[in-house]
Coordinates of C-alpha atoms in Angstrom, one line a residue:
Chain A
M1005 CA 0.0 -0.1 0.1
N1006 CA 2.9 2.2 0.8
E1007 CA 4.4 1.4 -2.6
I1008 CA 1.2 2.3 -4.3
T1009 CA 0.9 5.7 -2.5
D1010 CA 4.6 6.4 -3.5
I1011 CA 4.0 5.7 -7.1
V1012 CA 0.9 8.0 -6.9
M1013 CA 2.9 10.8 -5.3
V1014 CA 5.6 10.7 -7.9
G1015 CA 3.1 10.6 -10.6
L1016 CA 1.4 13.7 -9.2
V1017 CA 4.8 15.5 -9.4
L1018 CA 5.3 14.6 -12.8
T1019 CA 1.9 15.8 -13.8
C1020 CA 2.6 19.2 -12.0
L1021 CA 5.8 19.4 -14.2
L1022 CA 3.9 18.5 -17.3
L1023 CA 1.5 21.3 -16.7
L1024 CA 4.3 23.8 -16.2
G1025 CA 5.9 22.7 -19.4
S1026 CA 3.0 22.3 -21.7
S1027 CA 1.8 24.7 -24.3
R1028 CA -1.3 23.3 -25.6
L1029 CA -4.7 24.3 -24.0
G1030 CA -6.3 20.8 -24.5
A1031 CA -3.4 19.2 -22.7
Y1032 CA -3.7 21.5 -19.7
I1033 CA -7.4 20.4 -19.2
Q1034 CA -6.8 16.9 -19.7
I1035 CA -3.6 16.7 -17.3
V1036 CA -5.6 18.7 -14.4
A1037 CA -8.6 16.2 -15.0
G1038 CA -6.1 13.3 -14.7
Q1039 CA -4.7 15.0 -11.6
G1040 CA -8.1 15.3 -10.1
V1041 CA -9.0 11.6 -10.7
V1042 CA -5.8 10.5 -9.1
T1043 CA -6.2 12.7 -6.2
A1044 CA -9.8 11.3 -5.8
L1045 CA -8.5 7.8 -5.7
V1046 CA -5.8 8.5 -2.9
P1047 CA -8.2 8.1 0.0
L1048 CA -9.2 4.6 -1.3
V1049 CA -5.7 3.6 -1.8
M1050 CA -4.8 5.0 1.7
H1051 CA -7.4 3.5 3.8
G1052 CA -7.5 0.2 1.8
A1053 CA -10.1 -2.2 3.3
E1054 CA -11.5 0.1 6.0
V1055 CA -13.0 2.6 3.6
G1056 CA -16.7 2.9 4.4
L1057 CA -19.7 3.7 2.4
Q1058 CA -19.1 7.4 3.0
G1059 CA -15.4 7.3 1.7
I1060 CA -16.7 5.4 -1.4
V1061 CA -19.3 8.0 -2.2
V1062 CA -17.1 11.0 -1.7
S1063 CA -14.5 9.4 -3.9
A1064 CA -17.1 8.6 -6.6
V1065 CA -18.6 12.0 -6.6
T1066 CA -15.1 13.6 -6.8
L1067 CA -14.0 11.4 -9.5
V1068 CA -17.2 12.1 -11.7
M1069 CA -16.7 15.9 -11.0
K1070 CA -13.2 16.3 -11.6
G1071 CA -12.7 13.6 -14.3
I1072 CA -15.9 14.3 -16.4
V1073 CA -17.9 17.4 -15.5
F1074 CA -15.0 20.0 -15.2
P1075 CA -13.3 18.9 -18.4
R1076 CA -16.5 19.1 -20.2
L1077 CA -17.3 22.6 -18.9
L1078 CA -13.9 23.8 -19.7
F1079 CA -13.8 22.2 -23.2
R1080 CA -17.1 23.7 -24.0
A1081 CA -15.8 27.1 -22.8
L1082 CA -12.8 26.7 -25.0
Y1083 CA -14.7 25.7 -28.0
A1084 CA -17.3 28.4 -27.6
A1085 CA -14.5 31.0 -27.2
G1086 CA -12.9 29.9 -30.5
V1087 CA -9.5 31.0 -29.6
R1088 CA -6.1 29.5 -30.9
R1089 CA -5.6 26.7 -28.5
E1090 CA -2.0 27.7 -27.4
V1091 CA -0.8 29.2 -24.4
E1092 CA 1.5 32.1 -24.1
A1093 CA 3.5 32.8 -20.9
Y1094 CA 5.1 35.4 -19.0
V1095 CA 7.8 33.0 -17.9
S1096 CA 9.1 30.6 -20.7
F1097 CA 8.4 26.9 -20.5
P1098 CA 11.8 25.7 -19.5
M1099 CA 12.1 28.3 -16.9
S1100 CA 8.5 27.2 -15.6
V1101 CA 9.7 23.6 -15.3
L1102 CA 12.8 24.5 -13.5
A1103 CA 10.6 26.9 -11.1
G1104 CA 8.5 23.9 -10.6
V1105 CA 11.6 22.0 -9.2
A1106 CA 12.3 24.9 -7.1
M1107 CA 8.8 25.0 -5.8
L1108 CA 9.2 21.2 -4.9
A1109 CA 12.4 22.2 -2.9
C1110 CA 10.4 24.8 -1.1
A1111 CA 7.5 22.4 -0.5
F1112 CA 9.9 19.8 1.1
W1113 CA 11.5 22.6 3.3
L1114 CA 8.1 23.7 4.1
S1115 CA 6.7 20.5 5.2
W1116 CA 9.9 19.7 7.3
R1117 CA 9.4 23.0 9.1
F1118 CA 5.7 22.3 9.6
G1119 CA 6.7 18.9 11.5
L1120 CA 3.2 17.4 11.0
G1121 CA 4.4 14.0 11.8
E1122 CA 4.0 10.6 10.0
T1123 CA 1.5 10.4 7.1
V1124 CA 0.8 7.4 4.8
S1125 CA 3.7 8.6 2.6
G1126 CA 6.6 10.9 3.4
L1127 CA 6.1 12.5 0.0
A1128 CA 2.4 13.3 0.4
I1129 CA 2.5 16.6 2.0
P1130 CA 5.3 18.1 0.0
V1131 CA 3.5 16.9 -3.2
A1132 CA 0.2 18.6 -1.9
L1133 CA 2.1 21.8 -1.2
L1134 CA 3.7 21.4 -4.7
M1135 CA 0.3 21.3 -6.4
V1136 CA -0.8 24.4 -4.5
L1137 CA 2.3 26.3 -5.6
T1138 CA 2.0 25.0 -9.0
G1139 CA -1.6 26.3 -9.2
L1140 CA -0.6 29.8 -8.1
F1141 CA 2.4 29.9 -10.5
L1142 CA 0.0 28.9 -13.4
I1143 CA -2.5 31.7 -12.4
V1144 CA 0.2 34.3 -12.4
S1145 CA 2.5 33.3 -15.2
R1146 CA 0.0 32.3 -18.0
V1147 CA -1.7 34.8 -20.3
L1148 CA -5.0 33.3 -21.2
A1149 CA -8.1 33.3 -19.0
L1150 CA -8.8 29.7 -19.2
T1151 CA -5.3 28.8 -17.9
Q1152 CA -6.2 30.7 -14.6
V1153 CA -9.1 28.3 -14.3
V1154 CA -6.7 25.5 -14.8
G1155 CA -4.3 26.9 -12.2
Y1156 CA -7.2 27.3 -9.8
L1157 CA -8.2 23.7 -10.3
T1158 CA -4.7 22.5 -9.6
L1159 CA -4.7 24.7 -6.3
E1160 CA -7.9 22.9 -5.3
N1161 CA -6.6 19.4 -6.0
G1162 CA -3.6 20.3 -3.8
I1163 CA -5.9 21.5 -0.9
Y1164 CA -7.9 18.3 -1.2
L1165 CA -5.0 16.0 -1.2
L1166 CA -3.7 17.9 1.9
S1167 CA -6.9 17.5 3.7
V1168 CA -7.2 13.9 2.8
V1169 CA -3.7 13.0 4.0
L1170 CA -4.0 15.1 7.2
V1171 CA -7.3 14.4 8.6
P1172 CA -7.4 10.9 9.8
Q1173 CA -11.2 10.1 9.3
Q1174 CA -12.8 11.3 6.3
L1175 CA -14.9 14.4 7.1
F1176 CA -17.8 14.6 4.5
V1177 CA -18.1 18.4 5.3
I1178 CA -14.4 19.3 4.2
E1179 CA -14.4 17.3 1.1
M1180 CA -17.9 18.3 -0.1
G1181 CA -17.1 21.8 0.8
I1182 CA -14.1 22.0 -1.5
L1183 CA -15.8 20.1 -4.4
L1184 CA -18.6 22.8 -4.3
D1185 CA -16.4 25.4 -4.2
A1186 CA -14.5 24.1 -7.3
F1187 CA -17.7 23.3 -9.2
V1188 CA -19.1 26.9 -8.7
A1189 CA -15.9 28.4 -9.7
V1190 CA -15.5 26.4 -12.8
F1191 CA -19.2 26.9 -13.8
V1192 CA -19.1 30.7 -13.2
M1193 CA -15.6 31.1 -14.8
G1194 CA -16.6 29.0 -17.9
I1195 CA -19.6 31.4 -18.4
M1196 CA -17.4 34.5 -18.0
I1197 CA -14.9 33.4 -20.4
F1198 CA -17.5 32.8 -23.0
H1199 CA -18.9 36.3 -22.4
I1200 CA -15.4 38.0 -22.3
S1201 CA -14.6 36.3 -25.7
R1202 CA -17.8 37.4 -27.2
E1203 CA -17.1 41.0 -26.0
F1204 CA -13.4 41.4 -27.0
D1205 CA -12.9 38.5 -29.5
H1206 CA -10.2 37.1 -27.5
I1207 CA -9.3 36.0 -24.0
D1208 CA -5.9 37.5 -23.7
T1209 CA -5.6 39.1 -20.3
Q1210 CA -2.6 41.1 -21.5
A1211 CA -5.2 43.2 -23.4
M1212 CA -7.7 43.6 -20.7
D1213 CA -6.1 46.1 -18.2
E1214 CA -8.0 49.1 -19.6
L1215 CA -11.7 49.7 -19.8
A1216 CA -13.1 49.2 -23.3
D1217 CA -15.1 52.3 -23.7
W1218 CA -12.2 54.2 -22.2
Q1219 CA -10.1 53.1 -25.1
R1220 CA -13.0 53.7 -27.6
S1221 CA -13.6 57.2 -26.5
G1222 CA -9.8 58.0 -26.7
G1223 CA -9.2 58.1 -23.0
E1224 CA -8.4 61.1 -20.8
E1225 CA -5.1 63.0 -20.7
R1226 CA -3.1 61.7 -18.1
Chain B
M862 CA 39.2 -11.1 -12.4
K863 CA 41.2 -9.4 -15.0
M864 CA 40.0 -11.6 -17.8
T865 CA 36.3 -10.7 -17.2
E866 CA 37.3 -6.9 -17.2
W867 CA 39.0 -7.2 -20.5
L868 CA 36.1 -9.4 -21.9
Q869 CA 33.5 -7.1 -21.1
S870 CA 35.4 -4.1 -22.5
I871 CA 36.2 -5.8 -25.8
V872 CA 32.6 -6.8 -26.0
G873 CA 31.8 -3.1 -25.8
L874 CA 34.4 -2.1 -28.4
V875 CA 33.3 -4.7 -30.8
L876 CA 29.5 -4.8 -30.5
A877 CA 29.0 -0.7 -30.6
P878 CA 28.4 -0.6 -34.4
L879 CA 25.9 -3.4 -34.1
M880 CA 23.6 -1.0 -32.1
V881 CA 23.4 1.1 -35.0
G882 CA 22.4 -1.8 -37.2
V883 CA 19.7 -2.7 -34.7
I884 CA 18.3 0.8 -34.7
Q885 CA 18.2 0.9 -38.4
R886 CA 16.5 -2.5 -38.5
V887 CA 13.8 -1.3 -36.1
K888 CA 13.1 1.7 -38.0
A889 CA 12.9 -0.2 -41.3
W890 CA 10.6 -2.8 -39.6
M891 CA 8.4 -0.3 -38.2
G892 CA 8.0 1.3 -41.8
G893 CA 7.2 -2.0 -43.3
R894 CA 10.4 -2.6 -45.0
K895 CA 13.1 -5.2 -44.7
G896 CA 15.9 -2.7 -44.2
Q897 CA 19.8 -3.0 -44.1
P898 CA 21.6 -6.0 -42.9
L899 CA 22.4 -5.9 -39.1
L900 CA 26.2 -5.7 -39.8
Q901 CA 25.9 -2.9 -42.3
C902 CA 27.9 -0.5 -40.1
Y903 CA 30.8 -2.9 -39.9
Y904 CA 30.6 -3.1 -43.6
E905 CA 30.8 0.6 -44.1
L906 CA 33.6 1.0 -41.5
W907 CA 35.6 -1.6 -43.5
K908 CA 34.9 -0.1 -46.8
L909 CA 35.9 3.5 -45.6
A910 CA 39.1 2.1 -44.0
Q911 CA 40.3 0.7 -47.3
K912 CA 39.8 4.1 -49.0
G913 CA 42.4 7.1 -49.0
G914 CA 41.3 10.3 -47.4
V915 CA 40.6 13.5 -49.4
Y916 CA 41.6 16.6 -47.4
S917 CA 40.4 20.0 -48.0
R918 CA 43.3 22.6 -48.7
A919 CA 42.4 24.6 -45.6
S920 CA 42.7 21.7 -43.2
T921 CA 45.9 21.0 -41.2
W922 CA 47.2 18.3 -38.9
I923 CA 44.4 19.1 -36.3
L924 CA 41.8 17.4 -38.5
R925 CA 43.8 14.1 -38.7
L926 CA 44.9 14.3 -35.0
G927 CA 41.5 15.3 -33.8
T928 CA 39.7 12.3 -35.4
V929 CA 42.1 9.8 -34.1
A930 CA 42.0 11.4 -30.7
V931 CA 38.1 11.4 -30.6
A932 CA 38.2 7.8 -31.3
G933 CA 40.8 7.0 -28.8
V934 CA 39.2 9.1 -26.1
L935 CA 35.8 7.3 -26.6
M936 CA 37.6 3.9 -26.6
M937 CA 39.0 4.9 -23.3
A938 CA 35.4 5.9 -22.1
T939 CA 34.1 2.6 -23.2
L940 CA 37.0 0.7 -21.3
M941 CA 35.6 2.6 -18.1
V942 CA 32.1 1.7 -18.4
P943 CA 31.0 -1.4 -16.7
V944 CA 28.4 -3.6 -18.6
G945 CA 26.4 -5.9 -16.4
G946 CA 28.3 -5.0 -13.3
T947 CA 31.6 -6.2 -14.3
R948 CA 34.1 -3.5 -13.7
G949 CA 35.8 -2.1 -16.7
V950 CA 39.5 -2.3 -17.4
I951 CA 40.1 1.3 -16.3
S952 CA 38.7 1.9 -12.9
F953 CA 40.0 3.9 -10.0
P954 CA 38.3 5.9 -7.2
G955 CA 37.0 9.2 -8.6
D956 CA 36.8 8.0 -12.3
V957 CA 33.4 9.4 -12.4
A958 CA 34.9 12.9 -12.9
A959 CA 37.4 11.4 -15.3
F960 CA 34.6 9.9 -17.3
V961 CA 32.6 13.2 -17.5
L962 CA 35.8 15.1 -18.7
L963 CA 36.5 12.4 -21.3
L964 CA 33.2 12.8 -22.9
G965 CA 33.7 16.6 -22.7
L966 CA 37.1 16.3 -24.4
A967 CA 35.6 14.2 -27.2
R968 CA 33.1 16.8 -27.9
V969 CA 35.7 19.5 -28.0
L970 CA 38.0 17.5 -30.4
T971 CA 34.9 16.8 -32.6
V972 CA 34.4 20.5 -32.9
L973 CA 38.0 21.5 -33.4
G974 CA 38.4 18.9 -36.2
G975 CA 35.2 20.5 -37.9
L976 CA 36.2 24.0 -37.5
D977 CA 39.7 23.1 -38.9
T978 CA 38.2 22.2 -42.3
G979 CA 37.4 26.0 -43.0
S980 CA 34.0 25.3 -44.2
S981 CA 31.0 27.2 -43.1
F982 CA 28.8 24.2 -42.7
E983 CA 31.2 22.6 -40.3
G984 CA 31.3 25.9 -38.6
M985 CA 27.4 25.9 -38.2
G986 CA 27.5 22.2 -37.0
A987 CA 30.2 23.1 -34.4
S988 CA 28.2 25.8 -32.9
R989 CA 25.1 23.5 -32.8
E990 CA 27.2 20.8 -31.2
M991 CA 28.4 23.3 -28.5
L992 CA 24.9 24.3 -27.9
L993 CA 24.0 20.7 -27.3
G994 CA 27.0 20.6 -24.8
V995 CA 25.7 23.5 -22.9
L996 CA 22.4 22.0 -22.5
S997 CA 23.5 18.5 -21.8
E998 CA 26.6 19.1 -19.6
P999 CA 24.7 20.4 -16.4
V1000 CA 22.5 17.2 -16.7
I1001 CA 25.5 14.9 -16.9
L1002 CA 27.2 16.6 -13.9
L1003 CA 24.1 16.5 -11.9
T1004 CA 23.3 12.9 -12.8
F1005 CA 26.7 11.7 -11.6
A1006 CA 26.5 13.9 -8.5
V1007 CA 23.2 12.3 -7.6
L1008 CA 24.6 8.8 -8.3
V1009 CA 27.7 9.4 -6.1
R1010 CA 25.7 10.9 -3.3
W1011 CA 23.1 8.1 -3.4
T1012 CA 25.4 5.3 -3.4
A1013 CA 28.4 7.1 -1.6
H1014 CA 30.9 5.6 -3.9
A1015 CA 33.1 7.6 -6.3
S1016 CA 34.1 5.2 -8.9
L1017 CA 31.9 4.4 -11.8
A1018 CA 32.3 0.6 -11.4
E1019 CA 31.2 0.8 -8.0
V1020 CA 28.3 3.1 -8.5
C1021 CA 26.9 0.9 -11.3
E1022 CA 27.4 -2.1 -8.9
A1023 CA 25.5 -0.5 -6.2
T1024 CA 22.6 0.6 -8.4
R1025 CA 22.1 -2.3 -10.4
G1026 CA 18.5 -3.3 -10.7
A1027 CA 17.7 -0.4 -8.4
A1028 CA 14.5 0.2 -10.3
W1029 CA 12.9 -2.9 -8.7
S1030 CA 14.0 -2.2 -5.2
S1031 CA 12.7 0.0 -2.5
E1032 CA 14.6 2.9 -3.9
W1033 CA 12.8 3.0 -7.2
P1034 CA 11.7 6.7 -7.3
V1035 CA 15.2 7.9 -7.6
A1036 CA 16.3 4.9 -10.0
V1037 CA 13.3 5.5 -12.4
L1038 CA 13.8 9.2 -12.5
L1039 CA 17.5 8.9 -13.2
F1040 CA 16.7 6.3 -15.8
A1041 CA 14.5 8.8 -17.5
A1042 CA 17.1 11.4 -17.2
V1043 CA 19.9 9.3 -18.7
W1044 CA 17.5 8.4 -21.4
V1045 CA 17.1 12.0 -22.3
L1046 CA 21.0 12.4 -22.1
L1047 CA 21.3 9.4 -24.4
L1048 CA 19.1 11.2 -27.0
M1049 CA 21.0 14.4 -26.8
E1050 CA 24.5 13.1 -26.8
A1051 CA 24.0 10.4 -29.4
G1052 CA 22.2 12.8 -31.6
R1053 CA 18.9 10.9 -32.0
V1054 CA 15.4 12.1 -32.7
P1055 CA 14.1 14.5 -31.3
V1056 CA 17.5 16.3 -31.1
D1057 CA 18.9 15.5 -34.5
D1058 CA 17.8 13.1 -37.2
P1059 CA 20.7 11.1 -38.4
A1060 CA 18.9 10.3 -41.5
T1061 CA 18.6 13.8 -42.8
H1062 CA 21.3 15.2 -44.9
L1063 CA 19.9 18.6 -45.5
E1064 CA 22.7 21.1 -44.2
L1065 CA 20.2 23.4 -42.5
T1066 CA 18.8 20.6 -40.3
M1067 CA 21.9 18.6 -39.6
I1068 CA 24.1 18.7 -36.2
H1069 CA 26.4 15.6 -36.3
E1070 CA 26.4 14.8 -39.8
V1071 CA 27.4 18.2 -40.9
I1072 CA 30.5 18.3 -38.7
V1073 CA 31.9 15.3 -40.5
L1074 CA 30.9 16.5 -43.8
D1075 CA 34.6 17.2 -45.1
H1076 CA 35.9 13.9 -43.3
S1077 CA 36.7 11.1 -45.7
G1078 CA 38.1 7.7 -45.7
P1079 CA 39.7 6.5 -42.6
E1080 CA 38.8 9.7 -40.8
L1081 CA 35.1 9.2 -41.4
A1082 CA 35.4 5.6 -40.4
L1083 CA 36.9 6.8 -37.0
M1084 CA 34.4 9.3 -36.5
Q1085 CA 31.3 7.0 -37.1
Y1086 CA 33.0 4.3 -34.8
A1087 CA 33.3 7.0 -32.2
H1088 CA 29.7 7.9 -32.7
A1089 CA 28.5 4.5 -32.1
L1090 CA 30.9 4.1 -28.9
K1091 CA 29.3 7.2 -27.5
M1092 CA 25.8 5.5 -27.9
W1093 CA 27.1 2.4 -26.3
V1094 CA 28.5 4.1 -23.2
W1095 CA 25.3 6.1 -22.5
S1096 CA 22.9 3.0 -23.2
V1097 CA 25.1 1.0 -20.7
I1098 CA 24.7 3.6 -18.0
C1099 CA 21.1 4.0 -18.8
V1100 CA 20.1 0.3 -18.5
N1101 CA 22.2 -0.4 -15.6
M1102 CA 19.5 0.7 -13.1
V1103 CA 16.9 -1.5 -14.9
V1104 CA 18.6 -4.8 -15.3
P1105 CA 18.8 -6.6 -11.9
G1106 CA 22.0 -8.6 -11.0
L1107 CA 21.8 -12.3 -11.6
G1108 CA 24.8 -13.8 -9.7
A1109 CA 27.3 -15.1 -12.3
W1110 CA 29.4 -12.6 -14.1
W1111 CA 28.7 -14.2 -17.5
K1112 CA 24.9 -14.0 -16.9
D1113 CA 25.2 -10.4 -15.9
L1114 CA 27.2 -9.7 -18.9
V1115 CA 24.6 -11.3 -21.4
C1116 CA 21.7 -9.4 -19.6
G1117 CA 23.7 -6.3 -19.7
V1118 CA 24.4 -6.6 -23.5
G1119 CA 20.7 -7.6 -24.0
G1120 CA 19.5 -4.7 -22.1
V1121 CA 21.7 -2.3 -24.3
F1122 CA 20.3 -3.7 -27.3
G1123 CA 16.8 -3.4 -25.7
V1124 CA 17.7 0.4 -25.4
A1125 CA 18.7 0.5 -29.0
M1126 CA 15.3 -0.9 -30.1
G1127 CA 13.7 1.7 -27.8
V1128 CA 15.7 4.4 -29.6
G1129 CA 14.6 3.0 -32.9
V1130 CA 10.9 2.9 -31.8
I1131 CA 11.2 6.6 -30.7
E1132 CA 12.7 7.7 -34.1
S1133 CA 10.1 6.0 -36.0
S1134 CA 7.4 7.6 -34.2
M1135 CA 8.5 11.2 -33.7
A1136 CA 9.8 14.1 -36.0
R1137 CA 12.9 16.0 -35.1
W1138 CA 12.1 19.0 -33.0
R1139 CA 12.9 22.6 -34.2
L1140 CA 16.2 23.7 -32.9
N1141 CA 14.7 26.5 -30.6
K1142 CA 12.8 23.6 -28.6
L1143 CA 16.2 21.9 -27.5
P1144 CA 16.4 24.0 -24.4
H1145 CA 12.9 22.6 -23.5
L1146 CA 14.4 19.0 -23.6
G1147 CA 17.4 20.2 -21.7
A1148 CA 15.1 21.7 -19.0
G1149 CA 13.2 18.6 -18.9
G1150 CA 16.2 16.3 -18.4
L1151 CA 17.5 18.9 -15.7
A1152 CA 14.1 18.9 -13.9
L1153 CA 14.1 15.0 -13.8
V1154 CA 17.7 14.9 -12.3
L1155 CA 16.8 17.7 -9.6
L1156 CA 13.6 15.7 -8.8
A1157 CA 15.8 12.6 -8.2
F1158 CA 18.2 14.6 -6.2
L1159 CA 15.3 16.2 -4.2
I1160 CA 13.7 12.7 -3.5
D1161 CA 16.9 11.2 -2.5
M1162 CA 17.8 14.0 0.0
W1163 CA 14.2 13.8 1.4
R1164 CA 14.3 10.1 2.0
G1165 CA 17.9 9.8 2.9

């Protein structure tokens, strides 16, 4: 069981690095969906035979949401927006991947300083913190609005993994709360992206830092 | 035993061109063709060795000495590398550093020989080869640093002995990540797809082939042999972590050689399924290899 958890943790680290190094929007959505599915399966792997009905229900709902519903919503927003499915970044892709490794080093140091004690895998807390940091990095360093949603979802995956690993019994409230949070966010952001792209004909956040009618009316003298 | 050391080194020196044949056959098979004979590289080396060399008027003794030196340096590196756990003929504490420096020296001599011909094509190939060096040398140094730290040995033979079959043991995360990193290094150093397509002879897209554009006859034979040796050396280091130890030295040797040809088949499959990347994407591959090695380092430090 420990071995499988270790395999899962190393796999999650590699998905984070893949997210940081990827430049295709379709790949972003698929990788974060895969990450969500793997994270949903971690409680089942951790608790093994003692998983109760509540655990199975929570894992199943999370799996369906993160593996099917969120990617569908995001792909629909992507096709409706009709943008070129390539991501531009403020930080170049090789530097993002190396920054991801630096973030992993930070995550190791942080979890050593937290001193939270033994969990199912020595790598679990650092990997969860890495996913949180990767999500934040993606939000800040990528240009398109859709990648900000993907970064937010990675952040939620990291928080979910941290709660699953640290809280010994599976608290229904915590996990359902995180899931509801993520669902509402994706739904609302999907609608927003559609409206943004219809208004501006693009979802490039670099061009969104001025009011549209300010630009049209020539603006004021500064 | 001395005899086993010499035997496995001679196996390396003799079987390296067969790797090239295996890769070509796998590519042909995946393309639905029958392909060249497996020993084609040996026939080519023999044919080239019989011919006389034609030298450009701008070239000097550096070209002739450089090719011989490249082959000699890489033959020394082959003598250092342990196949299947048997230590090589040249083995002393700290020879990991000597190994890395030998590979760097081979690259410098290749580039000097290319520049000496005075042609602009070789100059372009030389600058690209040095770019590859810039991208791959941090990964090489870090890989050996992680290996030395992980096994607490400083000799290549002892490091390989300690990590043999480590991918199946409890230390598998570090071993698997290092295997992936050395595979990336193999692609970069041996000039295989996606770094450089050995089948293309358009000057704008070649890297290794263009440096040897003005080499002919025996010099070309030596450079092709040296190229095959480079591939052998990196395949041995790559497969060392995956092939488990079996007990008897000859069983290990056979398994090690089988593993190397398995790597050759994997390289052939990758070459048939991908296209060569644009040159400005090479830093992405370098960063990917560096990230894998750094991951292995962090996980090793966290666990150890």
